Amino acid sequence: MVTADVAPRPAHQVSTDARRDLLDWDPNDPQRWDSKVAWSTLWVTTFNLMLAFIIWYLPGALIPTLGTVTGWDLSESQSYWLLAMPGLTGGLLRIVWMMLPPMLGTRKMLTLSALLMIIPFVGWTWVVMLPTQPSYALLVALALAAGLGGGVFSGYMPSTSYFFPKSKQGTALGLQAGIGNFGVSVVQFVVPWAIGFGMFGLAGQLAHPQNAEPRQVWLQNPGLIFIPFAVVGVVLAWTLLKSVPVKANLKQQFDIFQNKHTWLMTMEYVLTFGIFSGLAGTFGMLLKQQFGPEYLTWVFLGALVGSLARMCWGPLCDRFGGGVWTVVSGIGVAASAGLVLFGQVTVADGETPSLPIFMTGMVLIFFFCGVGNAATFKQMPMIFPARQAGGVIGWTAAIAAFGPFLFSMLFNYLPRTAVFGGIIAYALLCAGIAWHFYARPGAEAKS
């Protein structure tokens, strides 16, 4: 039960000294829950979460083209390191943001986050317009700043969980995470389209794609399109959101680490979101390397399918439980990675793998990751008390956010066959854990 440390008052009454705080709020008690407040909070935070994913993956959508622009010289290794940086800060900042909801409240936390995200939006819009490549250190700094979009997730999701009863959290969190994840496919779809025409009379850049004719591009356009939406996100957060006065100091928040299920669910969420985020961040480079830059227009499909699955499976998880779907997710990811691996190992050296096999396997990985994403968000509020559930959601999300960093490093230094073989082994391990602890009849924490 989530309640404030104040005397009972009518449901969702606004206090006089903190006009945006909800008093005597308990979403599991129909008399002390306001569905309109809950759902309006969900839509505002989801809008901002989509923008967060857009800035988190904006460098990854720009970098494959940026390295071909006249005056710029990015090696393949440098490109992978830039792709890795948002994942590194995204994971680290999620550890910070997981602690903010009970310390700042939803409204202050979300408004501050939305304001900070404008900085990397402006930074990436500016730097791509420079006629020659700036210092690599500046590019690294901007890539690190984009990781803020990944970090805020661990504040947004736990905060939203305070507003919904357990019976609706699978649906609510599945919708928020699924629609929020659309930000990945949105930016991957918009960037190839938006860089193809001029806006406001601004000069473009000349790109020299490998094995293709030089062409004019306008890499600043995506930023110019998204910055106004980021400003709207700030205004919505400040004017429409309220906070549940859930209070917990740092010591209280760290008690989640004494529960073994915190660590087990971390493994499961790395399976679902760690692989999703890691492959989403490197999908463009994989397509460009193996099949050519002309196929970058299809990179959005993976994240789109995964996000749709995450959004649609929330109600199914509410009905059948999350544990069984986590098992399905693990088996499905393993089988799909096996299909990609098959396409890689059946070609001779120097030959190009089959594009249909590669795309089918990759899209299926994203699909089953989306199913598992919805399932794990249903499980955590069922396994843990309300205050701990928010912390566990934040912690597991923080560790899984290192996915873009991890996969960028793996693809930079290991053969693709080794990476997909590792995905198969890890997915099967997680499926076994989910079955034993959460899904089988008589499971210890059936959820």
Short mmCIF file of C-alpha atoms in Angstrom, two decimals:
data_model
loop_
_atom_site.label_atom_id
_atom_site.label_comp_id
_atom_site.label_asym_id
_atom_site.label_seq_id
_atom_site.Cartn_x
_atom_site.Cartn_y
_atom_site.Cartn_z
CA MET A 1 0.00 0.00 0.00
CA VAL A 2 1.32 3.46 -0.90
CA THR A 3 0.25 6.15 1.55
CA ALA A 4 1.53 9.49 2.76
CA ASP A 5 2.67 10.02 6.34
CA VAL A 6 -0.17 12.45 7.04
CA ALA A 7 -3.60 12.31 8.62
CA PRO A 8 -6.28 10.72 6.38
CA ARG A 9 -8.11 13.07 4.03
CA PRO A 10 -10.51 12.56 1.13
CA ALA A 11 -9.04 10.77 -1.86
CA HIS A 12 -6.77 12.76 -4.15
CA GLN A 13 -7.24 16.00 -2.16
CA VAL A 14 -4.58 18.63 -2.85
CA SER A 15 -2.77 19.92 0.23
CA THR A 16 -2.47 23.64 0.93
CA ASP A 17 1.29 23.66 1.46
CA ALA A 18 2.15 21.40 -1.50
CA ARG A 19 -0.61 21.90 -4.02
CA ARG A 20 0.60 19.15 -6.29
CA ASP A 21 0.79 16.41 -3.64
CA LEU A 22 -1.95 13.76 -3.40
CA LEU A 23 -2.91 12.95 0.16
CA ASP A 24 -4.21 9.67 1.57
CA TRP A 25 -3.63 8.01 -1.78
CA ASP A 26 -3.94 4.24 -2.08
CA PRO A 27 -4.48 2.90 -5.62
CA ASN A 28 -5.53 -0.52 -4.29
CA ASP A 29 -8.47 1.06 -2.43
CA PRO A 30 -11.18 2.23 -4.88
CA GLN A 31 -12.27 4.90 -2.38
CA ARG A 32 -8.77 6.39 -2.28
CA TRP A 33 -7.87 6.19 -5.96
CA ASP A 34 -8.74 8.54 -8.81
CA SER A 35 -8.47 6.84 -12.20
CA LYS A 36 -8.50 10.18 -14.05
CA VAL A 37 -5.43 11.36 -12.16
CA ALA A 38 -3.71 8.02 -12.75
CA TRP A 39 -4.35 7.87 -16.48
CA SER A 40 -3.50 11.54 -17.12
CA THR A 41 -0.22 10.96 -15.27
CA LEU A 42 0.43 7.92 -17.46
CA TRP A 43 -0.07 9.81 -20.72
CA VAL A 44 2.07 12.79 -19.76
CA THR A 45 4.92 10.61 -18.51
CA THR A 46 4.62 8.34 -21.56
CA PHE A 47 4.89 11.31 -23.92
CA ASN A 48 8.05 12.41 -22.13
CA LEU A 49 9.37 8.85 -22.04
CA MET A 50 9.05 8.60 -25.83
CA LEU A 51 11.08 11.81 -26.15
CA ALA A 52 13.64 10.31 -23.77
CA PHE A 53 14.09 7.28 -26.00
CA ILE A 54 14.33 9.56 -29.04
CA ILE A 55 17.30 11.49 -27.65
CA TRP A 56 18.86 8.28 -26.29
CA TYR A 57 18.95 6.78 -29.78
CA LEU A 58 19.39 9.96 -31.83
CA PRO A 59 23.23 9.62 -31.97
CA GLY A 60 22.87 6.01 -33.08
CA ALA A 61 20.58 7.07 -35.94
CA LEU A 62 22.90 9.90 -37.05
CA ILE A 63 26.34 8.31 -36.67
CA PRO A 64 26.20 5.80 -39.58
CA THR A 65 25.61 8.74 -41.96
CA LEU A 66 27.78 11.24 -40.08
CA GLY A 67 30.90 9.20 -40.77
CA THR A 68 30.36 9.62 -44.54
CA VAL A 69 30.03 13.44 -44.51
CA THR A 70 32.70 15.60 -46.16
CA GLY A 71 35.02 17.01 -43.51
CA TRP A 72 34.30 14.19 -41.08
CA ASP A 73 36.43 11.11 -40.59
CA LEU A 74 35.03 8.49 -38.21
CA SER A 75 36.50 5.01 -38.28
CA GLU A 76 34.29 1.97 -37.69
CA SER A 77 35.79 1.55 -34.22
CA GLN A 78 35.18 5.22 -33.35
CA SER A 79 31.59 4.91 -34.54
CA TYR A 80 30.99 1.89 -32.30
CA TRP A 81 32.47 3.74 -29.32
CA LEU A 82 30.14 6.68 -29.95
CA LEU A 83 27.21 4.26 -30.17
CA ALA A 84 28.29 2.80 -26.83
CA MET A 85 28.44 6.06 -24.89
CA PRO A 86 24.66 6.70 -24.50
CA GLY A 87 24.30 3.17 -23.15
CA LEU A 88 27.04 3.75 -20.60
CA THR A 89 25.55 6.94 -19.17
CA GLY A 90 22.02 5.61 -19.59
CA GLY A 91 22.81 2.73 -17.24
CA LEU A 92 24.72 4.84 -14.74
CA LEU A 93 22.08 7.58 -14.64
CA ARG A 94 19.30 5.02 -14.14
CA ILE A 95 20.92 4.12 -10.82
CA VAL A 96 20.56 7.80 -9.87
CA TRP A 97 17.04 8.28 -11.25
CA MET A 98 15.70 5.15 -9.52
CA MET A 99 16.14 7.02 -6.22
CA LEU A 100 14.48 10.27 -7.27
CA PRO A 101 10.71 9.48 -7.29
CA PRO A 102 10.40 9.13 -3.48
CA MET A 103 12.79 12.05 -2.95
CA LEU A 104 11.42 14.62 -5.43
CA GLY A 105 7.97 13.38 -6.37
CA THR A 106 6.66 12.77 -9.86
CA ARG A 107 6.10 16.37 -10.91
CA LYS A 108 9.49 17.81 -9.91
CA MET A 109 11.42 14.76 -11.06
CA LEU A 110 9.77 14.65 -14.47
CA THR A 111 9.97 18.40 -15.10
CA LEU A 112 13.67 18.47 -14.21
CA SER A 113 14.32 15.47 -16.46
CA ALA A 114 12.47 17.01 -19.40
CA LEU A 115 14.42 20.27 -19.03
CA LEU A 116 17.78 18.48 -18.97
CA MET A 117 16.96 16.49 -22.10
CA ILE A 118 16.72 19.69 -24.15
CA ILE A 119 20.51 20.07 -23.77
CA PRO A 120 21.56 17.02 -25.85
CA PHE A 121 18.79 17.74 -28.37
CA VAL A 122 20.28 21.19 -28.99
CA GLY A 123 23.84 19.88 -28.84
CA TRP A 124 23.38 17.24 -31.54
CA THR A 125 21.45 19.69 -33.72
CA TRP A 126 24.34 22.14 -33.54
CA VAL A 127 27.32 19.80 -33.91
CA VAL A 128 26.17 18.13 -37.15
CA MET A 129 26.03 21.54 -38.84
CA LEU A 130 29.74 22.19 -38.31
CA PRO A 131 31.63 22.19 -41.64
CA THR A 132 34.43 20.00 -40.29
CA GLN A 133 34.59 17.37 -37.58
CA PRO A 134 35.08 18.84 -34.09
CA SER A 135 37.28 17.13 -31.54
CA TYR A 136 36.37 13.51 -30.92
CA ALA A 137 36.15 14.37 -27.22
CA LEU A 138 33.24 16.74 -27.94
CA LEU A 139 31.40 14.01 -29.86
CA VAL A 140 31.95 11.62 -26.96
CA ALA A 141 30.62 14.23 -24.53
CA LEU A 142 27.47 14.75 -26.59
CA ALA A 143 26.98 10.99 -26.91
CA LEU A 144 27.32 10.68 -23.14
CA ALA A 145 24.78 13.50 -22.68
CA ALA A 146 22.28 11.66 -24.88
CA GLY A 147 22.38 8.86 -22.31
CA LEU A 148 20.23 11.07 -20.08
CA GLY A 149 17.30 9.91 -22.20
CA GLY A 150 17.99 6.35 -21.10
CA GLY A 151 18.59 7.30 -17.47
CA VAL A 152 15.25 8.94 -16.78
CA PHE A 153 13.39 5.69 -17.48
CA SER A 154 14.21 4.45 -13.97
CA GLY A 155 12.44 7.45 -12.51
CA TYR A 156 9.45 7.52 -14.82
CA MET A 157 8.38 3.86 -14.56
CA PRO A 158 8.58 3.44 -10.75
CA SER A 159 6.80 6.75 -10.31
CA THR A 160 3.94 5.63 -12.56
CA SER A 161 3.61 2.39 -10.59
CA TYR A 162 2.57 4.47 -7.55
CA PHE A 163 -0.57 5.59 -9.37
CA PHE A 164 -2.13 2.23 -10.35
CA PRO A 165 -3.54 -0.76 -8.44
CA LYS A 166 -1.73 -4.07 -8.85
CA SER A 167 -4.55 -5.41 -11.00
CA LYS A 168 -3.87 -2.73 -13.62
CA GLN A 169 -0.11 -2.35 -13.40
CA GLY A 170 0.60 -4.88 -16.14
CA THR A 171 -1.55 -2.90 -18.55
CA ALA A 172 -0.41 0.56 -17.40
CA LEU A 173 3.31 -0.15 -17.28
CA GLY A 174 3.12 -2.19 -20.49
CA LEU A 175 1.49 0.75 -22.26
CA GLN A 176 3.98 3.24 -20.87
CA ALA A 177 7.06 1.19 -21.64
CA GLY A 178 5.74 0.03 -25.00
CA ILE A 179 4.68 3.45 -26.27
CA GLY A 180 7.80 4.99 -24.74
CA ASN A 181 9.93 2.49 -26.62
CA PHE A 182 8.31 3.69 -29.83
CA GLY A 183 10.75 6.57 -29.47
CA VAL A 184 13.47 4.22 -30.74
CA SER A 185 11.59 3.33 -33.92
CA VAL A 186 10.37 6.93 -34.33
CA VAL A 187 13.91 8.33 -34.38
CA GLN A 188 15.18 5.49 -36.57
CA PHE A 189 12.36 6.16 -39.04
CA VAL A 190 12.44 9.97 -38.93
CA VAL A 191 16.21 10.44 -39.31
CA PRO A 192 16.63 8.80 -42.76
CA TRP A 193 13.54 10.68 -43.98
CA ALA A 194 14.23 14.07 -42.38
CA ILE A 195 17.85 14.36 -43.49
CA GLY A 196 16.76 14.18 -47.13
CA PHE A 197 15.47 17.76 -47.52
CA GLY A 198 16.35 21.29 -46.45
CA MET A 199 14.49 23.31 -43.80
CA PHE A 200 14.47 27.04 -43.00
CA GLY A 201 17.11 27.72 -45.67
CA LEU A 202 19.86 26.07 -43.62
CA ALA A 203 22.85 24.59 -45.42
CA GLY A 204 23.19 20.83 -45.67
CA GLN A 205 26.14 18.47 -45.75
CA LEU A 206 27.60 16.36 -48.57
CA ALA A 207 27.66 12.64 -47.80
CA HIS A 208 29.68 10.01 -49.67
CA PRO A 209 28.07 6.64 -48.88
CA GLN A 210 30.11 3.57 -49.70
CA ASN A 211 29.32 2.18 -53.16
CA ALA A 212 26.80 4.96 -53.80
CA GLU A 213 26.64 8.38 -55.42
CA PRO A 214 27.35 11.45 -53.22
CA ARG A 215 24.20 13.10 -51.92
CA GLN A 216 23.15 16.16 -49.98
CA VAL A 217 21.89 15.58 -46.43
CA TRP A 218 20.61 17.84 -43.66
CA LEU A 219 21.59 16.10 -40.42
CA GLN A 220 20.31 18.96 -38.26
CA ASN A 221 16.68 18.38 -39.32
CA PRO A 222 15.78 15.66 -36.77
CA GLY A 223 16.85 17.89 -33.90
CA LEU A 224 14.92 20.84 -35.31
CA ILE A 225 11.83 18.62 -35.52
CA PHE A 226 12.09 17.15 -32.02
CA ILE A 227 13.16 20.19 -29.96
CA PRO A 228 9.65 21.79 -29.98
CA PHE A 229 8.16 18.51 -28.73
CA ALA A 230 10.73 18.48 -25.93
CA VAL A 231 9.62 21.96 -24.86
CA VAL A 232 5.98 20.82 -24.88
CA GLY A 233 7.00 17.90 -22.64
CA VAL A 234 8.40 20.30 -20.05
CA VAL A 235 5.21 22.38 -20.05
CA LEU A 236 2.96 19.33 -19.72
CA ALA A 237 4.99 17.92 -16.84
CA TRP A 238 4.95 21.17 -14.87
CA THR A 239 1.30 22.04 -15.41
CA LEU A 240 -0.51 18.67 -15.35
CA LEU A 241 1.36 16.29 -13.05
CA LYS A 242 0.86 15.60 -9.37
CA SER A 243 2.95 13.64 -6.89
CA VAL A 244 2.27 10.82 -4.48
CA PRO A 245 4.18 11.67 -1.28
CA VAL A 246 5.97 8.33 -0.98
CA LYS A 247 9.01 8.93 1.19
CA ALA A 248 12.03 6.68 1.50
CA ASN A 249 15.61 7.50 2.42
CA LEU A 250 18.60 5.91 0.71
CA LYS A 251 19.01 3.21 3.35
CA GLN A 252 15.37 2.16 2.98
CA GLN A 253 15.69 2.05 -0.80
CA PHE A 254 18.74 -0.21 -0.64
CA ASP A 255 16.90 -2.96 1.24
CA ILE A 256 15.86 -4.41 -2.13
CA PHE A 257 19.34 -5.87 -2.49
CA GLN A 258 18.76 -8.25 0.40
CA ASN A 259 16.10 -10.07 -1.62
CA LYS A 260 17.35 -12.73 -4.05
CA HIS A 261 14.46 -12.03 -6.40
CA THR A 262 15.94 -8.58 -7.05
CA TRP A 263 18.93 -10.29 -8.63
CA LEU A 264 16.89 -12.93 -10.45
CA MET A 265 14.56 -10.33 -11.94
CA THR A 266 17.60 -8.28 -12.94
CA MET A 267 18.75 -11.25 -15.02
CA GLU A 268 15.30 -11.54 -16.59
CA TYR A 269 15.10 -7.86 -17.43
CA VAL A 270 18.57 -7.91 -18.98
CA LEU A 271 17.20 -10.70 -21.20
CA THR A 272 14.24 -8.61 -22.29
CA PHE A 273 15.34 -4.97 -22.30
CA GLY A 274 19.12 -5.36 -22.27
CA ILE A 275 19.04 -7.31 -25.53
CA PHE A 276 16.32 -5.04 -26.98
CA SER A 277 18.23 -1.83 -26.23
CA GLY A 278 21.59 -3.27 -27.23
CA LEU A 279 20.46 -4.57 -30.61
CA ALA A 280 18.37 -1.45 -31.26
CA GLY A 281 21.48 0.67 -30.78
CA THR A 282 23.65 -1.44 -33.12
CA PHE A 283 21.07 -2.58 -35.68
CA GLY A 284 21.91 0.27 -38.06
CA MET A 285 25.63 -0.47 -38.04
CA LEU A 286 24.99 -4.20 -38.59
CA LEU A 287 22.79 -3.45 -41.60
CA LYS A 288 25.26 -0.95 -43.02
CA GLN A 289 28.25 -3.27 -42.62
CA GLN A 290 26.65 -6.37 -44.08
CA PHE A 291 24.22 -5.06 -46.68
CA GLY A 292 25.00 -1.39 -47.36
CA PRO A 293 23.73 2.03 -46.22
CA GLU A 294 20.68 1.89 -48.48
CA TYR A 295 19.06 -0.54 -46.02
CA LEU A 296 19.22 1.89 -43.07
CA THR A 297 15.64 2.93 -43.87
CA TRP A 298 14.48 -0.43 -42.45
CA VAL A 299 16.29 -0.20 -39.13
CA PHE A 300 13.18 1.13 -37.36
CA LEU A 301 11.31 -2.16 -37.82
CA GLY A 302 12.99 -3.97 -34.93
CA ALA A 303 12.16 -1.44 -32.24
CA LEU A 304 8.68 -0.90 -33.72
CA VAL A 305 7.78 -4.59 -33.46
CA GLY A 306 9.30 -4.90 -29.98
CA SER A 307 7.43 -1.85 -28.73
CA LEU A 308 4.13 -3.07 -30.15
CA ALA A 309 4.60 -6.45 -28.48
CA ARG A 310 5.42 -4.79 -25.17
CA MET A 311 2.32 -2.63 -25.36
CA CYS A 312 -0.07 -5.39 -26.47
CA TRP A 313 1.09 -8.04 -24.02
CA GLY A 314 0.33 -6.00 -20.87
CA PRO A 315 -3.34 -7.10 -20.72
CA LEU A 316 -2.34 -10.72 -21.43
CA CYS A 317 0.11 -10.59 -18.54
CA ASP A 318 -2.60 -9.19 -16.26
CA ARG A 319 -4.80 -12.13 -17.23
CA PHE A 320 -2.35 -15.05 -17.28
CA GLY A 321 0.51 -13.75 -15.11
CA GLY A 322 3.94 -12.55 -16.15
CA GLY A 323 6.03 -15.60 -15.26
CA VAL A 324 4.80 -17.84 -18.07
CA TRP A 325 5.34 -15.10 -20.66
CA THR A 326 8.90 -14.54 -19.43
CA VAL A 327 9.54 -18.22 -20.13
CA VAL A 328 8.06 -17.82 -23.62
CA SER A 329 10.23 -14.75 -24.14
CA GLY A 330 13.44 -16.57 -23.25
CA ILE A 331 12.71 -19.52 -25.53
CA GLY A 332 11.61 -17.21 -28.35
CA VAL A 333 14.71 -15.00 -28.13
CA ALA A 334 16.95 -18.10 -28.19
CA ALA A 335 15.20 -19.55 -31.25
CA SER A 336 15.25 -16.20 -33.09
CA ALA A 337 18.94 -15.62 -32.34
CA GLY A 338 19.51 -19.16 -33.63
CA LEU A 339 17.95 -18.13 -36.95
CA VAL A 340 20.28 -15.13 -37.23
CA LEU A 341 23.24 -17.34 -36.30
CA PHE A 342 22.22 -19.88 -38.95
CA GLY A 343 22.25 -17.13 -41.57
CA GLN A 344 25.73 -16.04 -40.46
CA VAL A 345 27.45 -19.45 -40.35
CA THR A 346 26.04 -20.83 -43.61
CA VAL A 347 27.84 -18.30 -45.83
CA ALA A 348 31.42 -18.57 -47.02
CA ASP A 349 34.05 -15.97 -46.15
CA GLY A 350 33.49 -12.77 -48.10
CA GLU A 351 29.89 -13.58 -48.98
CA THR A 352 26.94 -11.54 -47.78
CA PRO A 353 24.46 -13.27 -45.44
CA SER A 354 20.84 -13.64 -46.50
CA LEU A 355 19.00 -10.38 -45.85
CA PRO A 356 15.57 -12.09 -45.41
CA ILE A 357 16.97 -14.54 -42.84
CA PHE A 358 18.83 -11.79 -40.99
CA MET A 359 15.86 -9.42 -40.88
CA THR A 360 13.39 -12.16 -39.89
CA GLY A 361 15.59 -13.35 -37.05
CA MET A 362 16.31 -9.84 -35.79
CA VAL A 363 12.68 -8.72 -35.88
CA LEU A 364 11.64 -11.90 -34.01
CA ILE A 365 14.26 -11.20 -31.34
CA PHE A 366 12.74 -7.74 -30.86
CA PHE A 367 9.24 -9.25 -30.75
CA PHE A 368 10.04 -11.75 -28.00
CA CYS A 369 12.00 -9.13 -26.07
CA GLY A 370 8.85 -6.99 -26.14
CA VAL A 371 6.76 -9.87 -24.78
CA GLY A 372 9.27 -10.35 -21.97
CA ASN A 373 9.36 -6.63 -21.22
CA ALA A 374 5.62 -6.60 -20.56
CA ALA A 375 5.90 -9.79 -18.52
CA THR A 376 8.66 -8.61 -16.19
CA PHE A 377 6.83 -5.36 -15.45
CA LYS A 378 3.81 -7.42 -14.41
CA GLN A 379 5.96 -9.68 -12.24
CA MET A 380 7.82 -7.10 -10.18
CA PRO A 381 4.78 -5.41 -8.55
CA MET A 382 3.46 -8.91 -7.76
CA ILE A 383 6.69 -10.19 -6.21
CA PHE A 384 7.64 -7.11 -4.16
CA PRO A 385 5.75 -4.68 -1.85
CA ALA A 386 4.78 -1.38 -3.49
CA ARG A 387 7.73 0.71 -2.27
CA GLN A 388 10.25 -2.00 -3.07
CA ALA A 389 8.67 -2.74 -6.44
CA GLY A 390 9.42 0.79 -7.60
CA GLY A 391 13.04 0.44 -6.54
CA VAL A 392 13.40 -2.96 -8.17
CA ILE A 393 11.91 -1.65 -11.43
CA GLY A 394 14.41 1.20 -11.34
CA TRP A 395 17.38 -1.04 -10.51
CA THR A 396 16.67 -3.73 -13.10
CA ALA A 397 16.09 -1.05 -15.72
CA ALA A 398 19.41 0.57 -14.79
CA ILE A 399 21.41 -2.61 -15.34
CA ALA A 400 19.59 -3.47 -18.58
CA ALA A 401 20.26 0.05 -19.90
CA PHE A 402 23.91 -0.88 -20.31
CA GLY A 403 22.73 -2.97 -23.29
CA PRO A 404 23.75 -0.41 -25.97
CA PHE A 405 27.20 -0.09 -24.41
CA LEU A 406 27.67 -3.85 -24.05
CA PHE A 407 26.52 -4.76 -27.55
CA SER A 408 28.52 -1.96 -29.17
CA MET A 409 31.64 -3.35 -27.51
CA LEU A 410 30.77 -6.95 -28.36
CA PHE A 411 30.19 -6.22 -32.05
CA ASN A 412 33.32 -4.05 -32.12
CA TYR A 413 35.64 -6.75 -30.78
CA LEU A 414 33.95 -10.15 -31.32
CA PRO A 415 32.62 -12.03 -34.35
CA ARG A 416 28.87 -11.67 -34.85
CA THR A 417 28.51 -15.46 -34.56
CA ALA A 418 29.94 -15.37 -31.03
CA VAL A 419 27.55 -12.58 -29.99
CA PHE A 420 24.43 -14.35 -31.21
CA GLY A 421 25.64 -17.66 -29.76
CA GLY A 422 25.96 -15.92 -26.39
CA ILE A 423 22.41 -14.55 -26.72
CA ILE A 424 21.10 -18.09 -27.23
CA ALA A 425 22.84 -19.44 -24.13
CA TYR A 426 21.77 -16.53 -21.92
CA ALA A 427 18.14 -16.61 -23.11
CA LEU A 428 17.80 -20.33 -22.35
CA LEU A 429 19.33 -19.82 -18.88
CA CYS A 430 16.82 -17.05 -18.12
CA ALA A 431 13.91 -19.15 -19.41
CA GLY A 432 14.90 -21.93 -16.99
CA ILE A 433 15.12 -19.52 -14.06
CA ALA A 434 11.74 -17.99 -14.90
CA TRP A 435 10.11 -21.42 -15.09
CA HIS A 436 11.57 -22.64 -11.79
CA PHE A 437 10.94 -19.57 -9.65
CA TYR A 438 7.93 -17.85 -11.26
CA ALA A 439 5.91 -19.99 -13.68
CA ARG A 440 5.77 -23.72 -12.77
CA PRO A 441 3.04 -25.11 -10.51
CA GLY A 442 4.10 -24.49 -6.91
CA ALA A 443 6.73 -21.93 -7.91
CA GLU A 444 8.29 -20.01 -5.03
CA ALA A 445 7.09 -16.61 -6.27
CA LYS A 446 4.46 -17.42 -8.87
CA SER A 447 3.71 -14.20 -10.70
#
